[in-house]
Tab-separated table of C-alpha atoms in Angstrom:
chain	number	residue	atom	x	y	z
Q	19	UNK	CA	0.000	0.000	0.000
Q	20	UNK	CA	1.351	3.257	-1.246
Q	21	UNK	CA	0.477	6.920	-0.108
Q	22	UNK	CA	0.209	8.981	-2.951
Q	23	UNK	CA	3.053	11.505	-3.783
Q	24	UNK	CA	1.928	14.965	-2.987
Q	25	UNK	CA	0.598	14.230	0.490
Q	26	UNK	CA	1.572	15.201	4.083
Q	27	UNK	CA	0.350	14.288	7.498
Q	28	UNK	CA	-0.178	16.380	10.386
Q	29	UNK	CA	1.012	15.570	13.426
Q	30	UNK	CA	-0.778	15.216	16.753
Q	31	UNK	CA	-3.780	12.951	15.581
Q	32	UNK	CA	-2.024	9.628	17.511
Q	33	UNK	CA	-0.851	9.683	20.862
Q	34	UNK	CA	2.040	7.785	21.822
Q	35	UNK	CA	3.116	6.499	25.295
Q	36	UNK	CA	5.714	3.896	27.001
Q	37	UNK	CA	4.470	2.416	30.125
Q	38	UNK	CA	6.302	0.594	32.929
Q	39	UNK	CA	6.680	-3.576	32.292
Q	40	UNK	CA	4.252	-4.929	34.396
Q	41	UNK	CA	2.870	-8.699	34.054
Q	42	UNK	CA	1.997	-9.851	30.823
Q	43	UNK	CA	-1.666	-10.926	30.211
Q	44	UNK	CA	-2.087	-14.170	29.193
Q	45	UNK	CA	1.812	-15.423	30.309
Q	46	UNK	CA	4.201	-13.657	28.397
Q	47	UNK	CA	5.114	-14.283	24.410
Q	48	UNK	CA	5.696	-17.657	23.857
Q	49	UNK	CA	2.813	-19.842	21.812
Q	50	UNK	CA	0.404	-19.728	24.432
Q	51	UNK	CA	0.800	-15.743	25.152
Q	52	UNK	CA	0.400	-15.288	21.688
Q	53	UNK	CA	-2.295	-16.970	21.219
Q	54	UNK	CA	-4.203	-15.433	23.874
Q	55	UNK	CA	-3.552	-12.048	22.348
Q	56	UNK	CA	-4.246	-12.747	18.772
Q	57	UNK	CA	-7.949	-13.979	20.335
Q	58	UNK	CA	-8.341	-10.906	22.090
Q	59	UNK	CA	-6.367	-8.620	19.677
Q	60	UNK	CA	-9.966	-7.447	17.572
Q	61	UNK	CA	-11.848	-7.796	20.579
Q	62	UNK	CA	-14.139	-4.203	20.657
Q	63	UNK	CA	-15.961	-6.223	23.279
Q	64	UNK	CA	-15.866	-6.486	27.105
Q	65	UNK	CA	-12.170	-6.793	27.551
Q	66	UNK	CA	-12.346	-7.992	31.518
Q	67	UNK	CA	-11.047	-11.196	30.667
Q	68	UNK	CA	-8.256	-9.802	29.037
Q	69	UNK	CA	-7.012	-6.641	30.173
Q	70	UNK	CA	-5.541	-6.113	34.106
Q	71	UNK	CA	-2.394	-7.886	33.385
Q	72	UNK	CA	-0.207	-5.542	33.889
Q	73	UNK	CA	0.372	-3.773	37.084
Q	74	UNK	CA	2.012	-1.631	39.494
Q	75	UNK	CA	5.390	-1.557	39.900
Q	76	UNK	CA	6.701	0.450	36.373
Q	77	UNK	CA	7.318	3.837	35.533
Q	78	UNK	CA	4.542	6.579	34.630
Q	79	UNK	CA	3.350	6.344	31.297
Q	80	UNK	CA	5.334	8.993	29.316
Q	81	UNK	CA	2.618	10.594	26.835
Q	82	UNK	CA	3.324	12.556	23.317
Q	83	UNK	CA	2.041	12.340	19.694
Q	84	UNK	CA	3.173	11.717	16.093
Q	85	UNK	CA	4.313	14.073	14.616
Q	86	UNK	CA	4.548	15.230	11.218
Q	87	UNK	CA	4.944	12.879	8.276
Q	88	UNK	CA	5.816	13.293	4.874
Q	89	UNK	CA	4.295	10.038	2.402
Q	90	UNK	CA	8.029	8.681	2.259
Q	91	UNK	CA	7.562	8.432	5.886
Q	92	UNK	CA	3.967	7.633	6.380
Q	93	UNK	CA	5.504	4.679	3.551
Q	94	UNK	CA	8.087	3.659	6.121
Q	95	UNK	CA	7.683	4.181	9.326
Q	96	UNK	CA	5.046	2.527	11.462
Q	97	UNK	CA	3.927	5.115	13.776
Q	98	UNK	CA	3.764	7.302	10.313
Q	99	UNK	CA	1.411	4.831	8.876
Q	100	UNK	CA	-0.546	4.346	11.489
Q	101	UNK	CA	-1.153	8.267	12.257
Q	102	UNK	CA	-1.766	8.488	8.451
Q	103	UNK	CA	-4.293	5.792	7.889
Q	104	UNK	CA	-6.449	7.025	10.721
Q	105	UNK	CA	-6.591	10.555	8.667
Q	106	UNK	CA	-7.413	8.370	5.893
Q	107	UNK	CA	-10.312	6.655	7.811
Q	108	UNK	CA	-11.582	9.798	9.664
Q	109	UNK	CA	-11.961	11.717	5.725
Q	110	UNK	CA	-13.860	8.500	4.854
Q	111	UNK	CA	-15.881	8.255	7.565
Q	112	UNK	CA	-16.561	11.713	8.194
Q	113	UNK	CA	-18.453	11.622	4.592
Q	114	UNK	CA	-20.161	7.818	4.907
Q	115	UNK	CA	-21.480	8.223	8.798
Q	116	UNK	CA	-24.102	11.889	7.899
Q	117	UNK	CA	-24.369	10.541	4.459
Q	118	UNK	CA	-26.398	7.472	6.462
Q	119	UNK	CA	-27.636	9.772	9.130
Q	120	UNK	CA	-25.108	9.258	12.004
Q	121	UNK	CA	-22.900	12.214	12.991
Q	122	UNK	CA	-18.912	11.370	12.849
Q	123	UNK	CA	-16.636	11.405	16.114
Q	124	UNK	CA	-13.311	10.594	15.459
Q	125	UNK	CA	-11.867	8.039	17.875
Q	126	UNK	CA	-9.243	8.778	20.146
Q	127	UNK	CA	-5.630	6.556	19.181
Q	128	UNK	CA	-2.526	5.450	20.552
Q	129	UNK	CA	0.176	3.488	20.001
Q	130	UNK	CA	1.781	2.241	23.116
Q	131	UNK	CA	4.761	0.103	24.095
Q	132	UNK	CA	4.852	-2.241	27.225
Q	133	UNK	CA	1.974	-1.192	29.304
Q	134	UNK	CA	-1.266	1.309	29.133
Q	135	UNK	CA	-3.728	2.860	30.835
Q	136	UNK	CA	-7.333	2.544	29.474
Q	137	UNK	CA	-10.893	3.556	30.123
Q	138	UNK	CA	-11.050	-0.795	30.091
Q	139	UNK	CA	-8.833	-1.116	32.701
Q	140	UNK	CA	-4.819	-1.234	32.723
Q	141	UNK	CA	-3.550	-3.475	29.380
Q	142	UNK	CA	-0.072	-5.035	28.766
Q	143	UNK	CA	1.269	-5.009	25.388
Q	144	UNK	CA	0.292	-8.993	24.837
Q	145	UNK	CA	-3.524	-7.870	24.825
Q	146	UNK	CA	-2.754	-6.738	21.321
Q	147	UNK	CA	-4.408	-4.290	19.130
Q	148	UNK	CA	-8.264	-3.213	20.875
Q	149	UNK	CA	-10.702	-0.835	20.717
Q	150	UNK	CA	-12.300	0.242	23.727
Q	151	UNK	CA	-15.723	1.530	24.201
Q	152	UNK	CA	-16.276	3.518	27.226
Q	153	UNK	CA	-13.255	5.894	26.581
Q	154	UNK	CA	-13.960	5.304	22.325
Q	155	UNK	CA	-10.138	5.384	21.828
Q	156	UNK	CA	-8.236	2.419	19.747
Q	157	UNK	CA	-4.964	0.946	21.219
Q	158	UNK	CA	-2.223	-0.284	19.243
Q	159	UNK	CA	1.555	-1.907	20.609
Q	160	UNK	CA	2.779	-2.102	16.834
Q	161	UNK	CA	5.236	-4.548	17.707
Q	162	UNK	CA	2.647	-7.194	17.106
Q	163	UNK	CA	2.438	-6.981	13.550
Q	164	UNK	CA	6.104	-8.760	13.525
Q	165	UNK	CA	4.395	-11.846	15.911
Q	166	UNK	CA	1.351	-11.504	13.579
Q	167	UNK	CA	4.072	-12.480	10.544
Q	168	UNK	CA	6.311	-14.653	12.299
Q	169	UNK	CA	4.587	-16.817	14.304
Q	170	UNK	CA	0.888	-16.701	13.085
Q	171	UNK	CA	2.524	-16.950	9.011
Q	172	UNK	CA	1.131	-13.649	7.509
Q	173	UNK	CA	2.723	-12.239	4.644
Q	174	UNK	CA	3.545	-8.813	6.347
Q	175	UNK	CA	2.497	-5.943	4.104
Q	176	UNK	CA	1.265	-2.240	4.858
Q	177	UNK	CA	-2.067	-3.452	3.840
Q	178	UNK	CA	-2.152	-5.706	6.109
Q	179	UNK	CA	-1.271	-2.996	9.008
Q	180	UNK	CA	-3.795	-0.740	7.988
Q	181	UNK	CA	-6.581	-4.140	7.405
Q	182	UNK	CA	-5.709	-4.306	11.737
Q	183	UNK	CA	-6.216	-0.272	12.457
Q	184	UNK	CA	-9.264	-0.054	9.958
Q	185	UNK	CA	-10.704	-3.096	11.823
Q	186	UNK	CA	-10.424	-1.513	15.204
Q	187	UNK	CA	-11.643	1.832	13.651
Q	188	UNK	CA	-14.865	-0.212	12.609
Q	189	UNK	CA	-15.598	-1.020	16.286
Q	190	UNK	CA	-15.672	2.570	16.649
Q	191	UNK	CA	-18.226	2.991	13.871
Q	192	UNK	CA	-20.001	0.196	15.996
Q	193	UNK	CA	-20.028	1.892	18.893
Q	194	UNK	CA	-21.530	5.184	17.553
Q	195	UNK	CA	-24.181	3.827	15.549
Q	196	UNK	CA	-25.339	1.563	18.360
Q	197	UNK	CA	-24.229	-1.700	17.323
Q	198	UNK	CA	-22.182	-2.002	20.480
Q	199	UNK	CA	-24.938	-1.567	22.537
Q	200	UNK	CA	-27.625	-3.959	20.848
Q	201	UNK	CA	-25.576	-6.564	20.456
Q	202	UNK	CA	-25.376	-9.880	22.845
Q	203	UNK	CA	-21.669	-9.832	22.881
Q	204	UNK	CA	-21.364	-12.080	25.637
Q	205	UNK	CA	-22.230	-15.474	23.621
Q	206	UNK	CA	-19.508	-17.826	21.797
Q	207	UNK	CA	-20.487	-19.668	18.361
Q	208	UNK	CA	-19.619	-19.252	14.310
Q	209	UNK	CA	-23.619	-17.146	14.553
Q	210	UNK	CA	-22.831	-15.627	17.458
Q	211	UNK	CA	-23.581	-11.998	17.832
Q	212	UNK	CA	-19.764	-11.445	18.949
Q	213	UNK	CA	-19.061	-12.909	15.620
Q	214	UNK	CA	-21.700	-10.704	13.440
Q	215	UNK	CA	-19.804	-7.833	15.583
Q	216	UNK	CA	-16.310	-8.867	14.419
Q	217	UNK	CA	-17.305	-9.426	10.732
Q	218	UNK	CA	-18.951	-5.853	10.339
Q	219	UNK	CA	-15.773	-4.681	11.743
Q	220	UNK	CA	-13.840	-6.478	8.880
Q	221	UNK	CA	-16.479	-5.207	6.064
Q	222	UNK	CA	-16.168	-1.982	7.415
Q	223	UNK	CA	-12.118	-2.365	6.955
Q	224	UNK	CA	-12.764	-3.577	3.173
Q	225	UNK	CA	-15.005	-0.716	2.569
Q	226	UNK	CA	-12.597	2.211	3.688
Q	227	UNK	CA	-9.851	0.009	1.989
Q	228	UNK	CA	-12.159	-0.268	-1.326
Q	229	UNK	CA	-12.540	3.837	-1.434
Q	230	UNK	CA	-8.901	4.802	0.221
Q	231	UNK	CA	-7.566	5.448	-3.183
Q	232	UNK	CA	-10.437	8.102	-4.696
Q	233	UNK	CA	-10.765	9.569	-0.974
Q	234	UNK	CA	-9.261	12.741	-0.973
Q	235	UNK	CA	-6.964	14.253	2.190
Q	236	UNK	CA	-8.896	17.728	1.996
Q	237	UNK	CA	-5.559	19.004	3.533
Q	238	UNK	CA	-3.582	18.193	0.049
Q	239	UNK	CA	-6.144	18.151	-2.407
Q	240	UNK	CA	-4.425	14.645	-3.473
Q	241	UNK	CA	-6.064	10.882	-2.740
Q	242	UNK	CA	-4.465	9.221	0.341
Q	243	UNK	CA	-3.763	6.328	-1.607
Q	244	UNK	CA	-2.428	4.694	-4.969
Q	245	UNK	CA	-4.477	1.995	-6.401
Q	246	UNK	CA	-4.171	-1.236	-4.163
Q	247	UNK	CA	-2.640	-3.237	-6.119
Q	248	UNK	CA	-3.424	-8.108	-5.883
Q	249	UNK	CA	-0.282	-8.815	-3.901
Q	250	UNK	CA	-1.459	-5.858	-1.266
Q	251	UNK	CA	-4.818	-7.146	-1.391
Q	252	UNK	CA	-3.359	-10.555	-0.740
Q	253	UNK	CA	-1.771	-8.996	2.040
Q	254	UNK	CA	-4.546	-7.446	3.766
Q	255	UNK	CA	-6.547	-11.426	3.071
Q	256	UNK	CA	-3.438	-13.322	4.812
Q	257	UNK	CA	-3.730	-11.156	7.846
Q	258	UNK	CA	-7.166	-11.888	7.603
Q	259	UNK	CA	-6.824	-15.471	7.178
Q	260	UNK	CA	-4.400	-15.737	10.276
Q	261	UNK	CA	-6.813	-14.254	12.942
Q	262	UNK	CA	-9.191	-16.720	11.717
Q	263	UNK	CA	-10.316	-18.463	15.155
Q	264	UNK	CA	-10.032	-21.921	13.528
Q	265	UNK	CA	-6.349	-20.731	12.460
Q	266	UNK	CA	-5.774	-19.692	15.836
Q	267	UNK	CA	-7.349	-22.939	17.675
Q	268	UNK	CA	-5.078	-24.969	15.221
Q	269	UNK	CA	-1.998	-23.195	15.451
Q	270	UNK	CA	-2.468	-23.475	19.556
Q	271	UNK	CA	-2.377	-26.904	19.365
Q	272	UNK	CA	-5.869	-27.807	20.237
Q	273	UNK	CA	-8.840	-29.052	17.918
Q	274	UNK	CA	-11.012	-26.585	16.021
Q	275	UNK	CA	-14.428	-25.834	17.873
Q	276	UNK	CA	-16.692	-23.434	16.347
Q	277	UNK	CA	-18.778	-23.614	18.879
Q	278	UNK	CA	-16.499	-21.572	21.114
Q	279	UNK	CA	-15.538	-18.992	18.382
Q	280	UNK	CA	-15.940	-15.277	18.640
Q	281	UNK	CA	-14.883	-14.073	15.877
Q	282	UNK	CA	-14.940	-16.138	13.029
Q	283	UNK	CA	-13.388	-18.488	10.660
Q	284	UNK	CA	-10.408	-17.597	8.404
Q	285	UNK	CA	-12.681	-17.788	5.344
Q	286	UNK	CA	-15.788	-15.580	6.821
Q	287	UNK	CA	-13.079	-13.212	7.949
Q	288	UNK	CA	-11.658	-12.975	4.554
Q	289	UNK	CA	-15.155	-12.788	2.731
Q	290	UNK	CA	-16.412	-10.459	4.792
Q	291	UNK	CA	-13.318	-7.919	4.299
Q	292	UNK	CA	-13.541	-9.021	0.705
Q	293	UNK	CA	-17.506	-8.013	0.588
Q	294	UNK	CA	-16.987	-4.280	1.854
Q	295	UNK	CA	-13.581	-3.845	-0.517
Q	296	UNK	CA	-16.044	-4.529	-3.567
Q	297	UNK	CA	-19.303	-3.297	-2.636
Q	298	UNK	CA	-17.803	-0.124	-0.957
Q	299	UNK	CA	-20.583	0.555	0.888
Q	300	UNK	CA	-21.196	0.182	4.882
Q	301	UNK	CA	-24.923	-0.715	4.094
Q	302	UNK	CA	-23.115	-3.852	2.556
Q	303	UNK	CA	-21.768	-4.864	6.253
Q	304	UNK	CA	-25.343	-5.325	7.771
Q	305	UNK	CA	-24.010	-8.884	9.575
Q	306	UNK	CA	-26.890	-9.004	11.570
Q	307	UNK	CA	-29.159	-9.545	9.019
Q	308	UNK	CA	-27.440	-12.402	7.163
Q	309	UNK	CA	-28.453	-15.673	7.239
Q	310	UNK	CA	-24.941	-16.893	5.631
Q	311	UNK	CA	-22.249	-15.977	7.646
């Protein structure tokens, strides 16, 4: 994934922070850590279970912000990308949320190393990538893409990066359109509500993927993005493919049990990205109302 010459991207829009090492939730990073993360790492859901790990005993959080970013940067650098994608998603969904009579509120971000405080409680960098409601602000330790690619076997990409933030962004939309809130997002199963919630989220991500490159940065007068081109796509699908929960069951070791999933096969995961990348239209990510999931 490219950003398109002629850009530039303010700073300030992420926060950053470092946090004192507490205990890892879910045991460290070996298999088993991992694993634990990668189930909770979409979650937009109650994160009790899951976040608490790390406590006392570290340094204050030390808080600042992205700053600017040229495209070569934002083409890069990580914290670049991520502080430019979210511009990209909050021009998108700025326009799409009135457009279907739901006013836009940009979620609050941050990338954060080690340890962070949360309006969910106090998270360790092993919870991975989350969204959380009650403070509407989407955290991200982007060390995990490298255990996403080296231990879970996704191809890497910058697709694939943004595919995780524009996920997490869709919980937002979830939250301020009520989704959130109707939902029974305490149940387990492939028809589960939890799983309707998490394939929205991915539609949502192939929708704002689908438009990125005709969306124009009204700070630069230039699209965000060059065309995505198959092998970024493929990227964006192999990330996709390894938060599948029946990837994740079989790469823990243990048999695959849809009856415990949350948030849905490799292959819904993928079609459901793959739905909102060619229809390019939220209306397109109503999960609730399918009958094929």
């Amino acid at each position: 994934m490219t950003f398109s010459e002629g850009g530039g991207f303010e700073g300030g829009r992420v926060e950053t922070s470092r946090g004192g090492r507490g205990a890892a939730v879910g045991g460290g990073v070996g298999l088993v850590g991992i694993a634990v993360f990668l189930i909770a790492q979409f979650t937009g859901v109650d994160l009790s279970g899951v976040v608490g790990g790390a406590q006392g005993g570290g340094a204050a959080e030390e808080v600042g912000a992205v700053g600017d970013c040229t495209v070569e940067e934002a083409n890069t650098n990580r914290e670049c990308r991520l502080s430019a994608t979210v511009q990209s998603l909050d021009a998108y969904w700025a326009a799409a949320l009135p457009a279907a009579g739901v006013e836009f509120v940009a979620p609050g971000v941050r990338a954060f190393q080690d340890s962070v405080g949360t309006g969910c409680g106090q998270a360790s960098a092993s919870t991975g990538p989350f969204y959380c409601p009650p403070d509407q602000k989407i955290y991200m330790d982007l060390r995990f893409f490298d255990l996403l690619q080296s231990q879970f076997g996704a191809s890497g990409g910058e697709l694939a990066e943004m595919y995780v933030t524009a996920h997490e962004y869709g919980h937002h939309i979830q939250t301020v359109t009520g989704v959130m809130d109707r939902a029974d997002r305490q149940g387990t199963g492939a028809t589960s509500d939890s799983v309707r919630v998490e394939l929205q989220a991915d539609c949502y991500a192939g929708v704002w993927a689908g438009t990125a490159a005709s969306t124009v940065d009204p700070d630069t007068g230039v699209t965000f993005l060059e065309p995505i081109t198959d092998a970024q796509l493929a990227d964006a699908l192999s990330a996709a493919e390894a938060v599948g929960d029946d990837h994740i069951q079989a790469q823990s070791g243990g048999g695959v049990n849809p009856h415990t999933w949350t948030h849905g096969s490799s292959e819904q995961r993928q079609r459901w990205f793959t739905t909102g990348y060619n229809e390019r239209d939220m209306a397109a990510c109503d999960t609730f109302a399918a009958t094929d999931l």
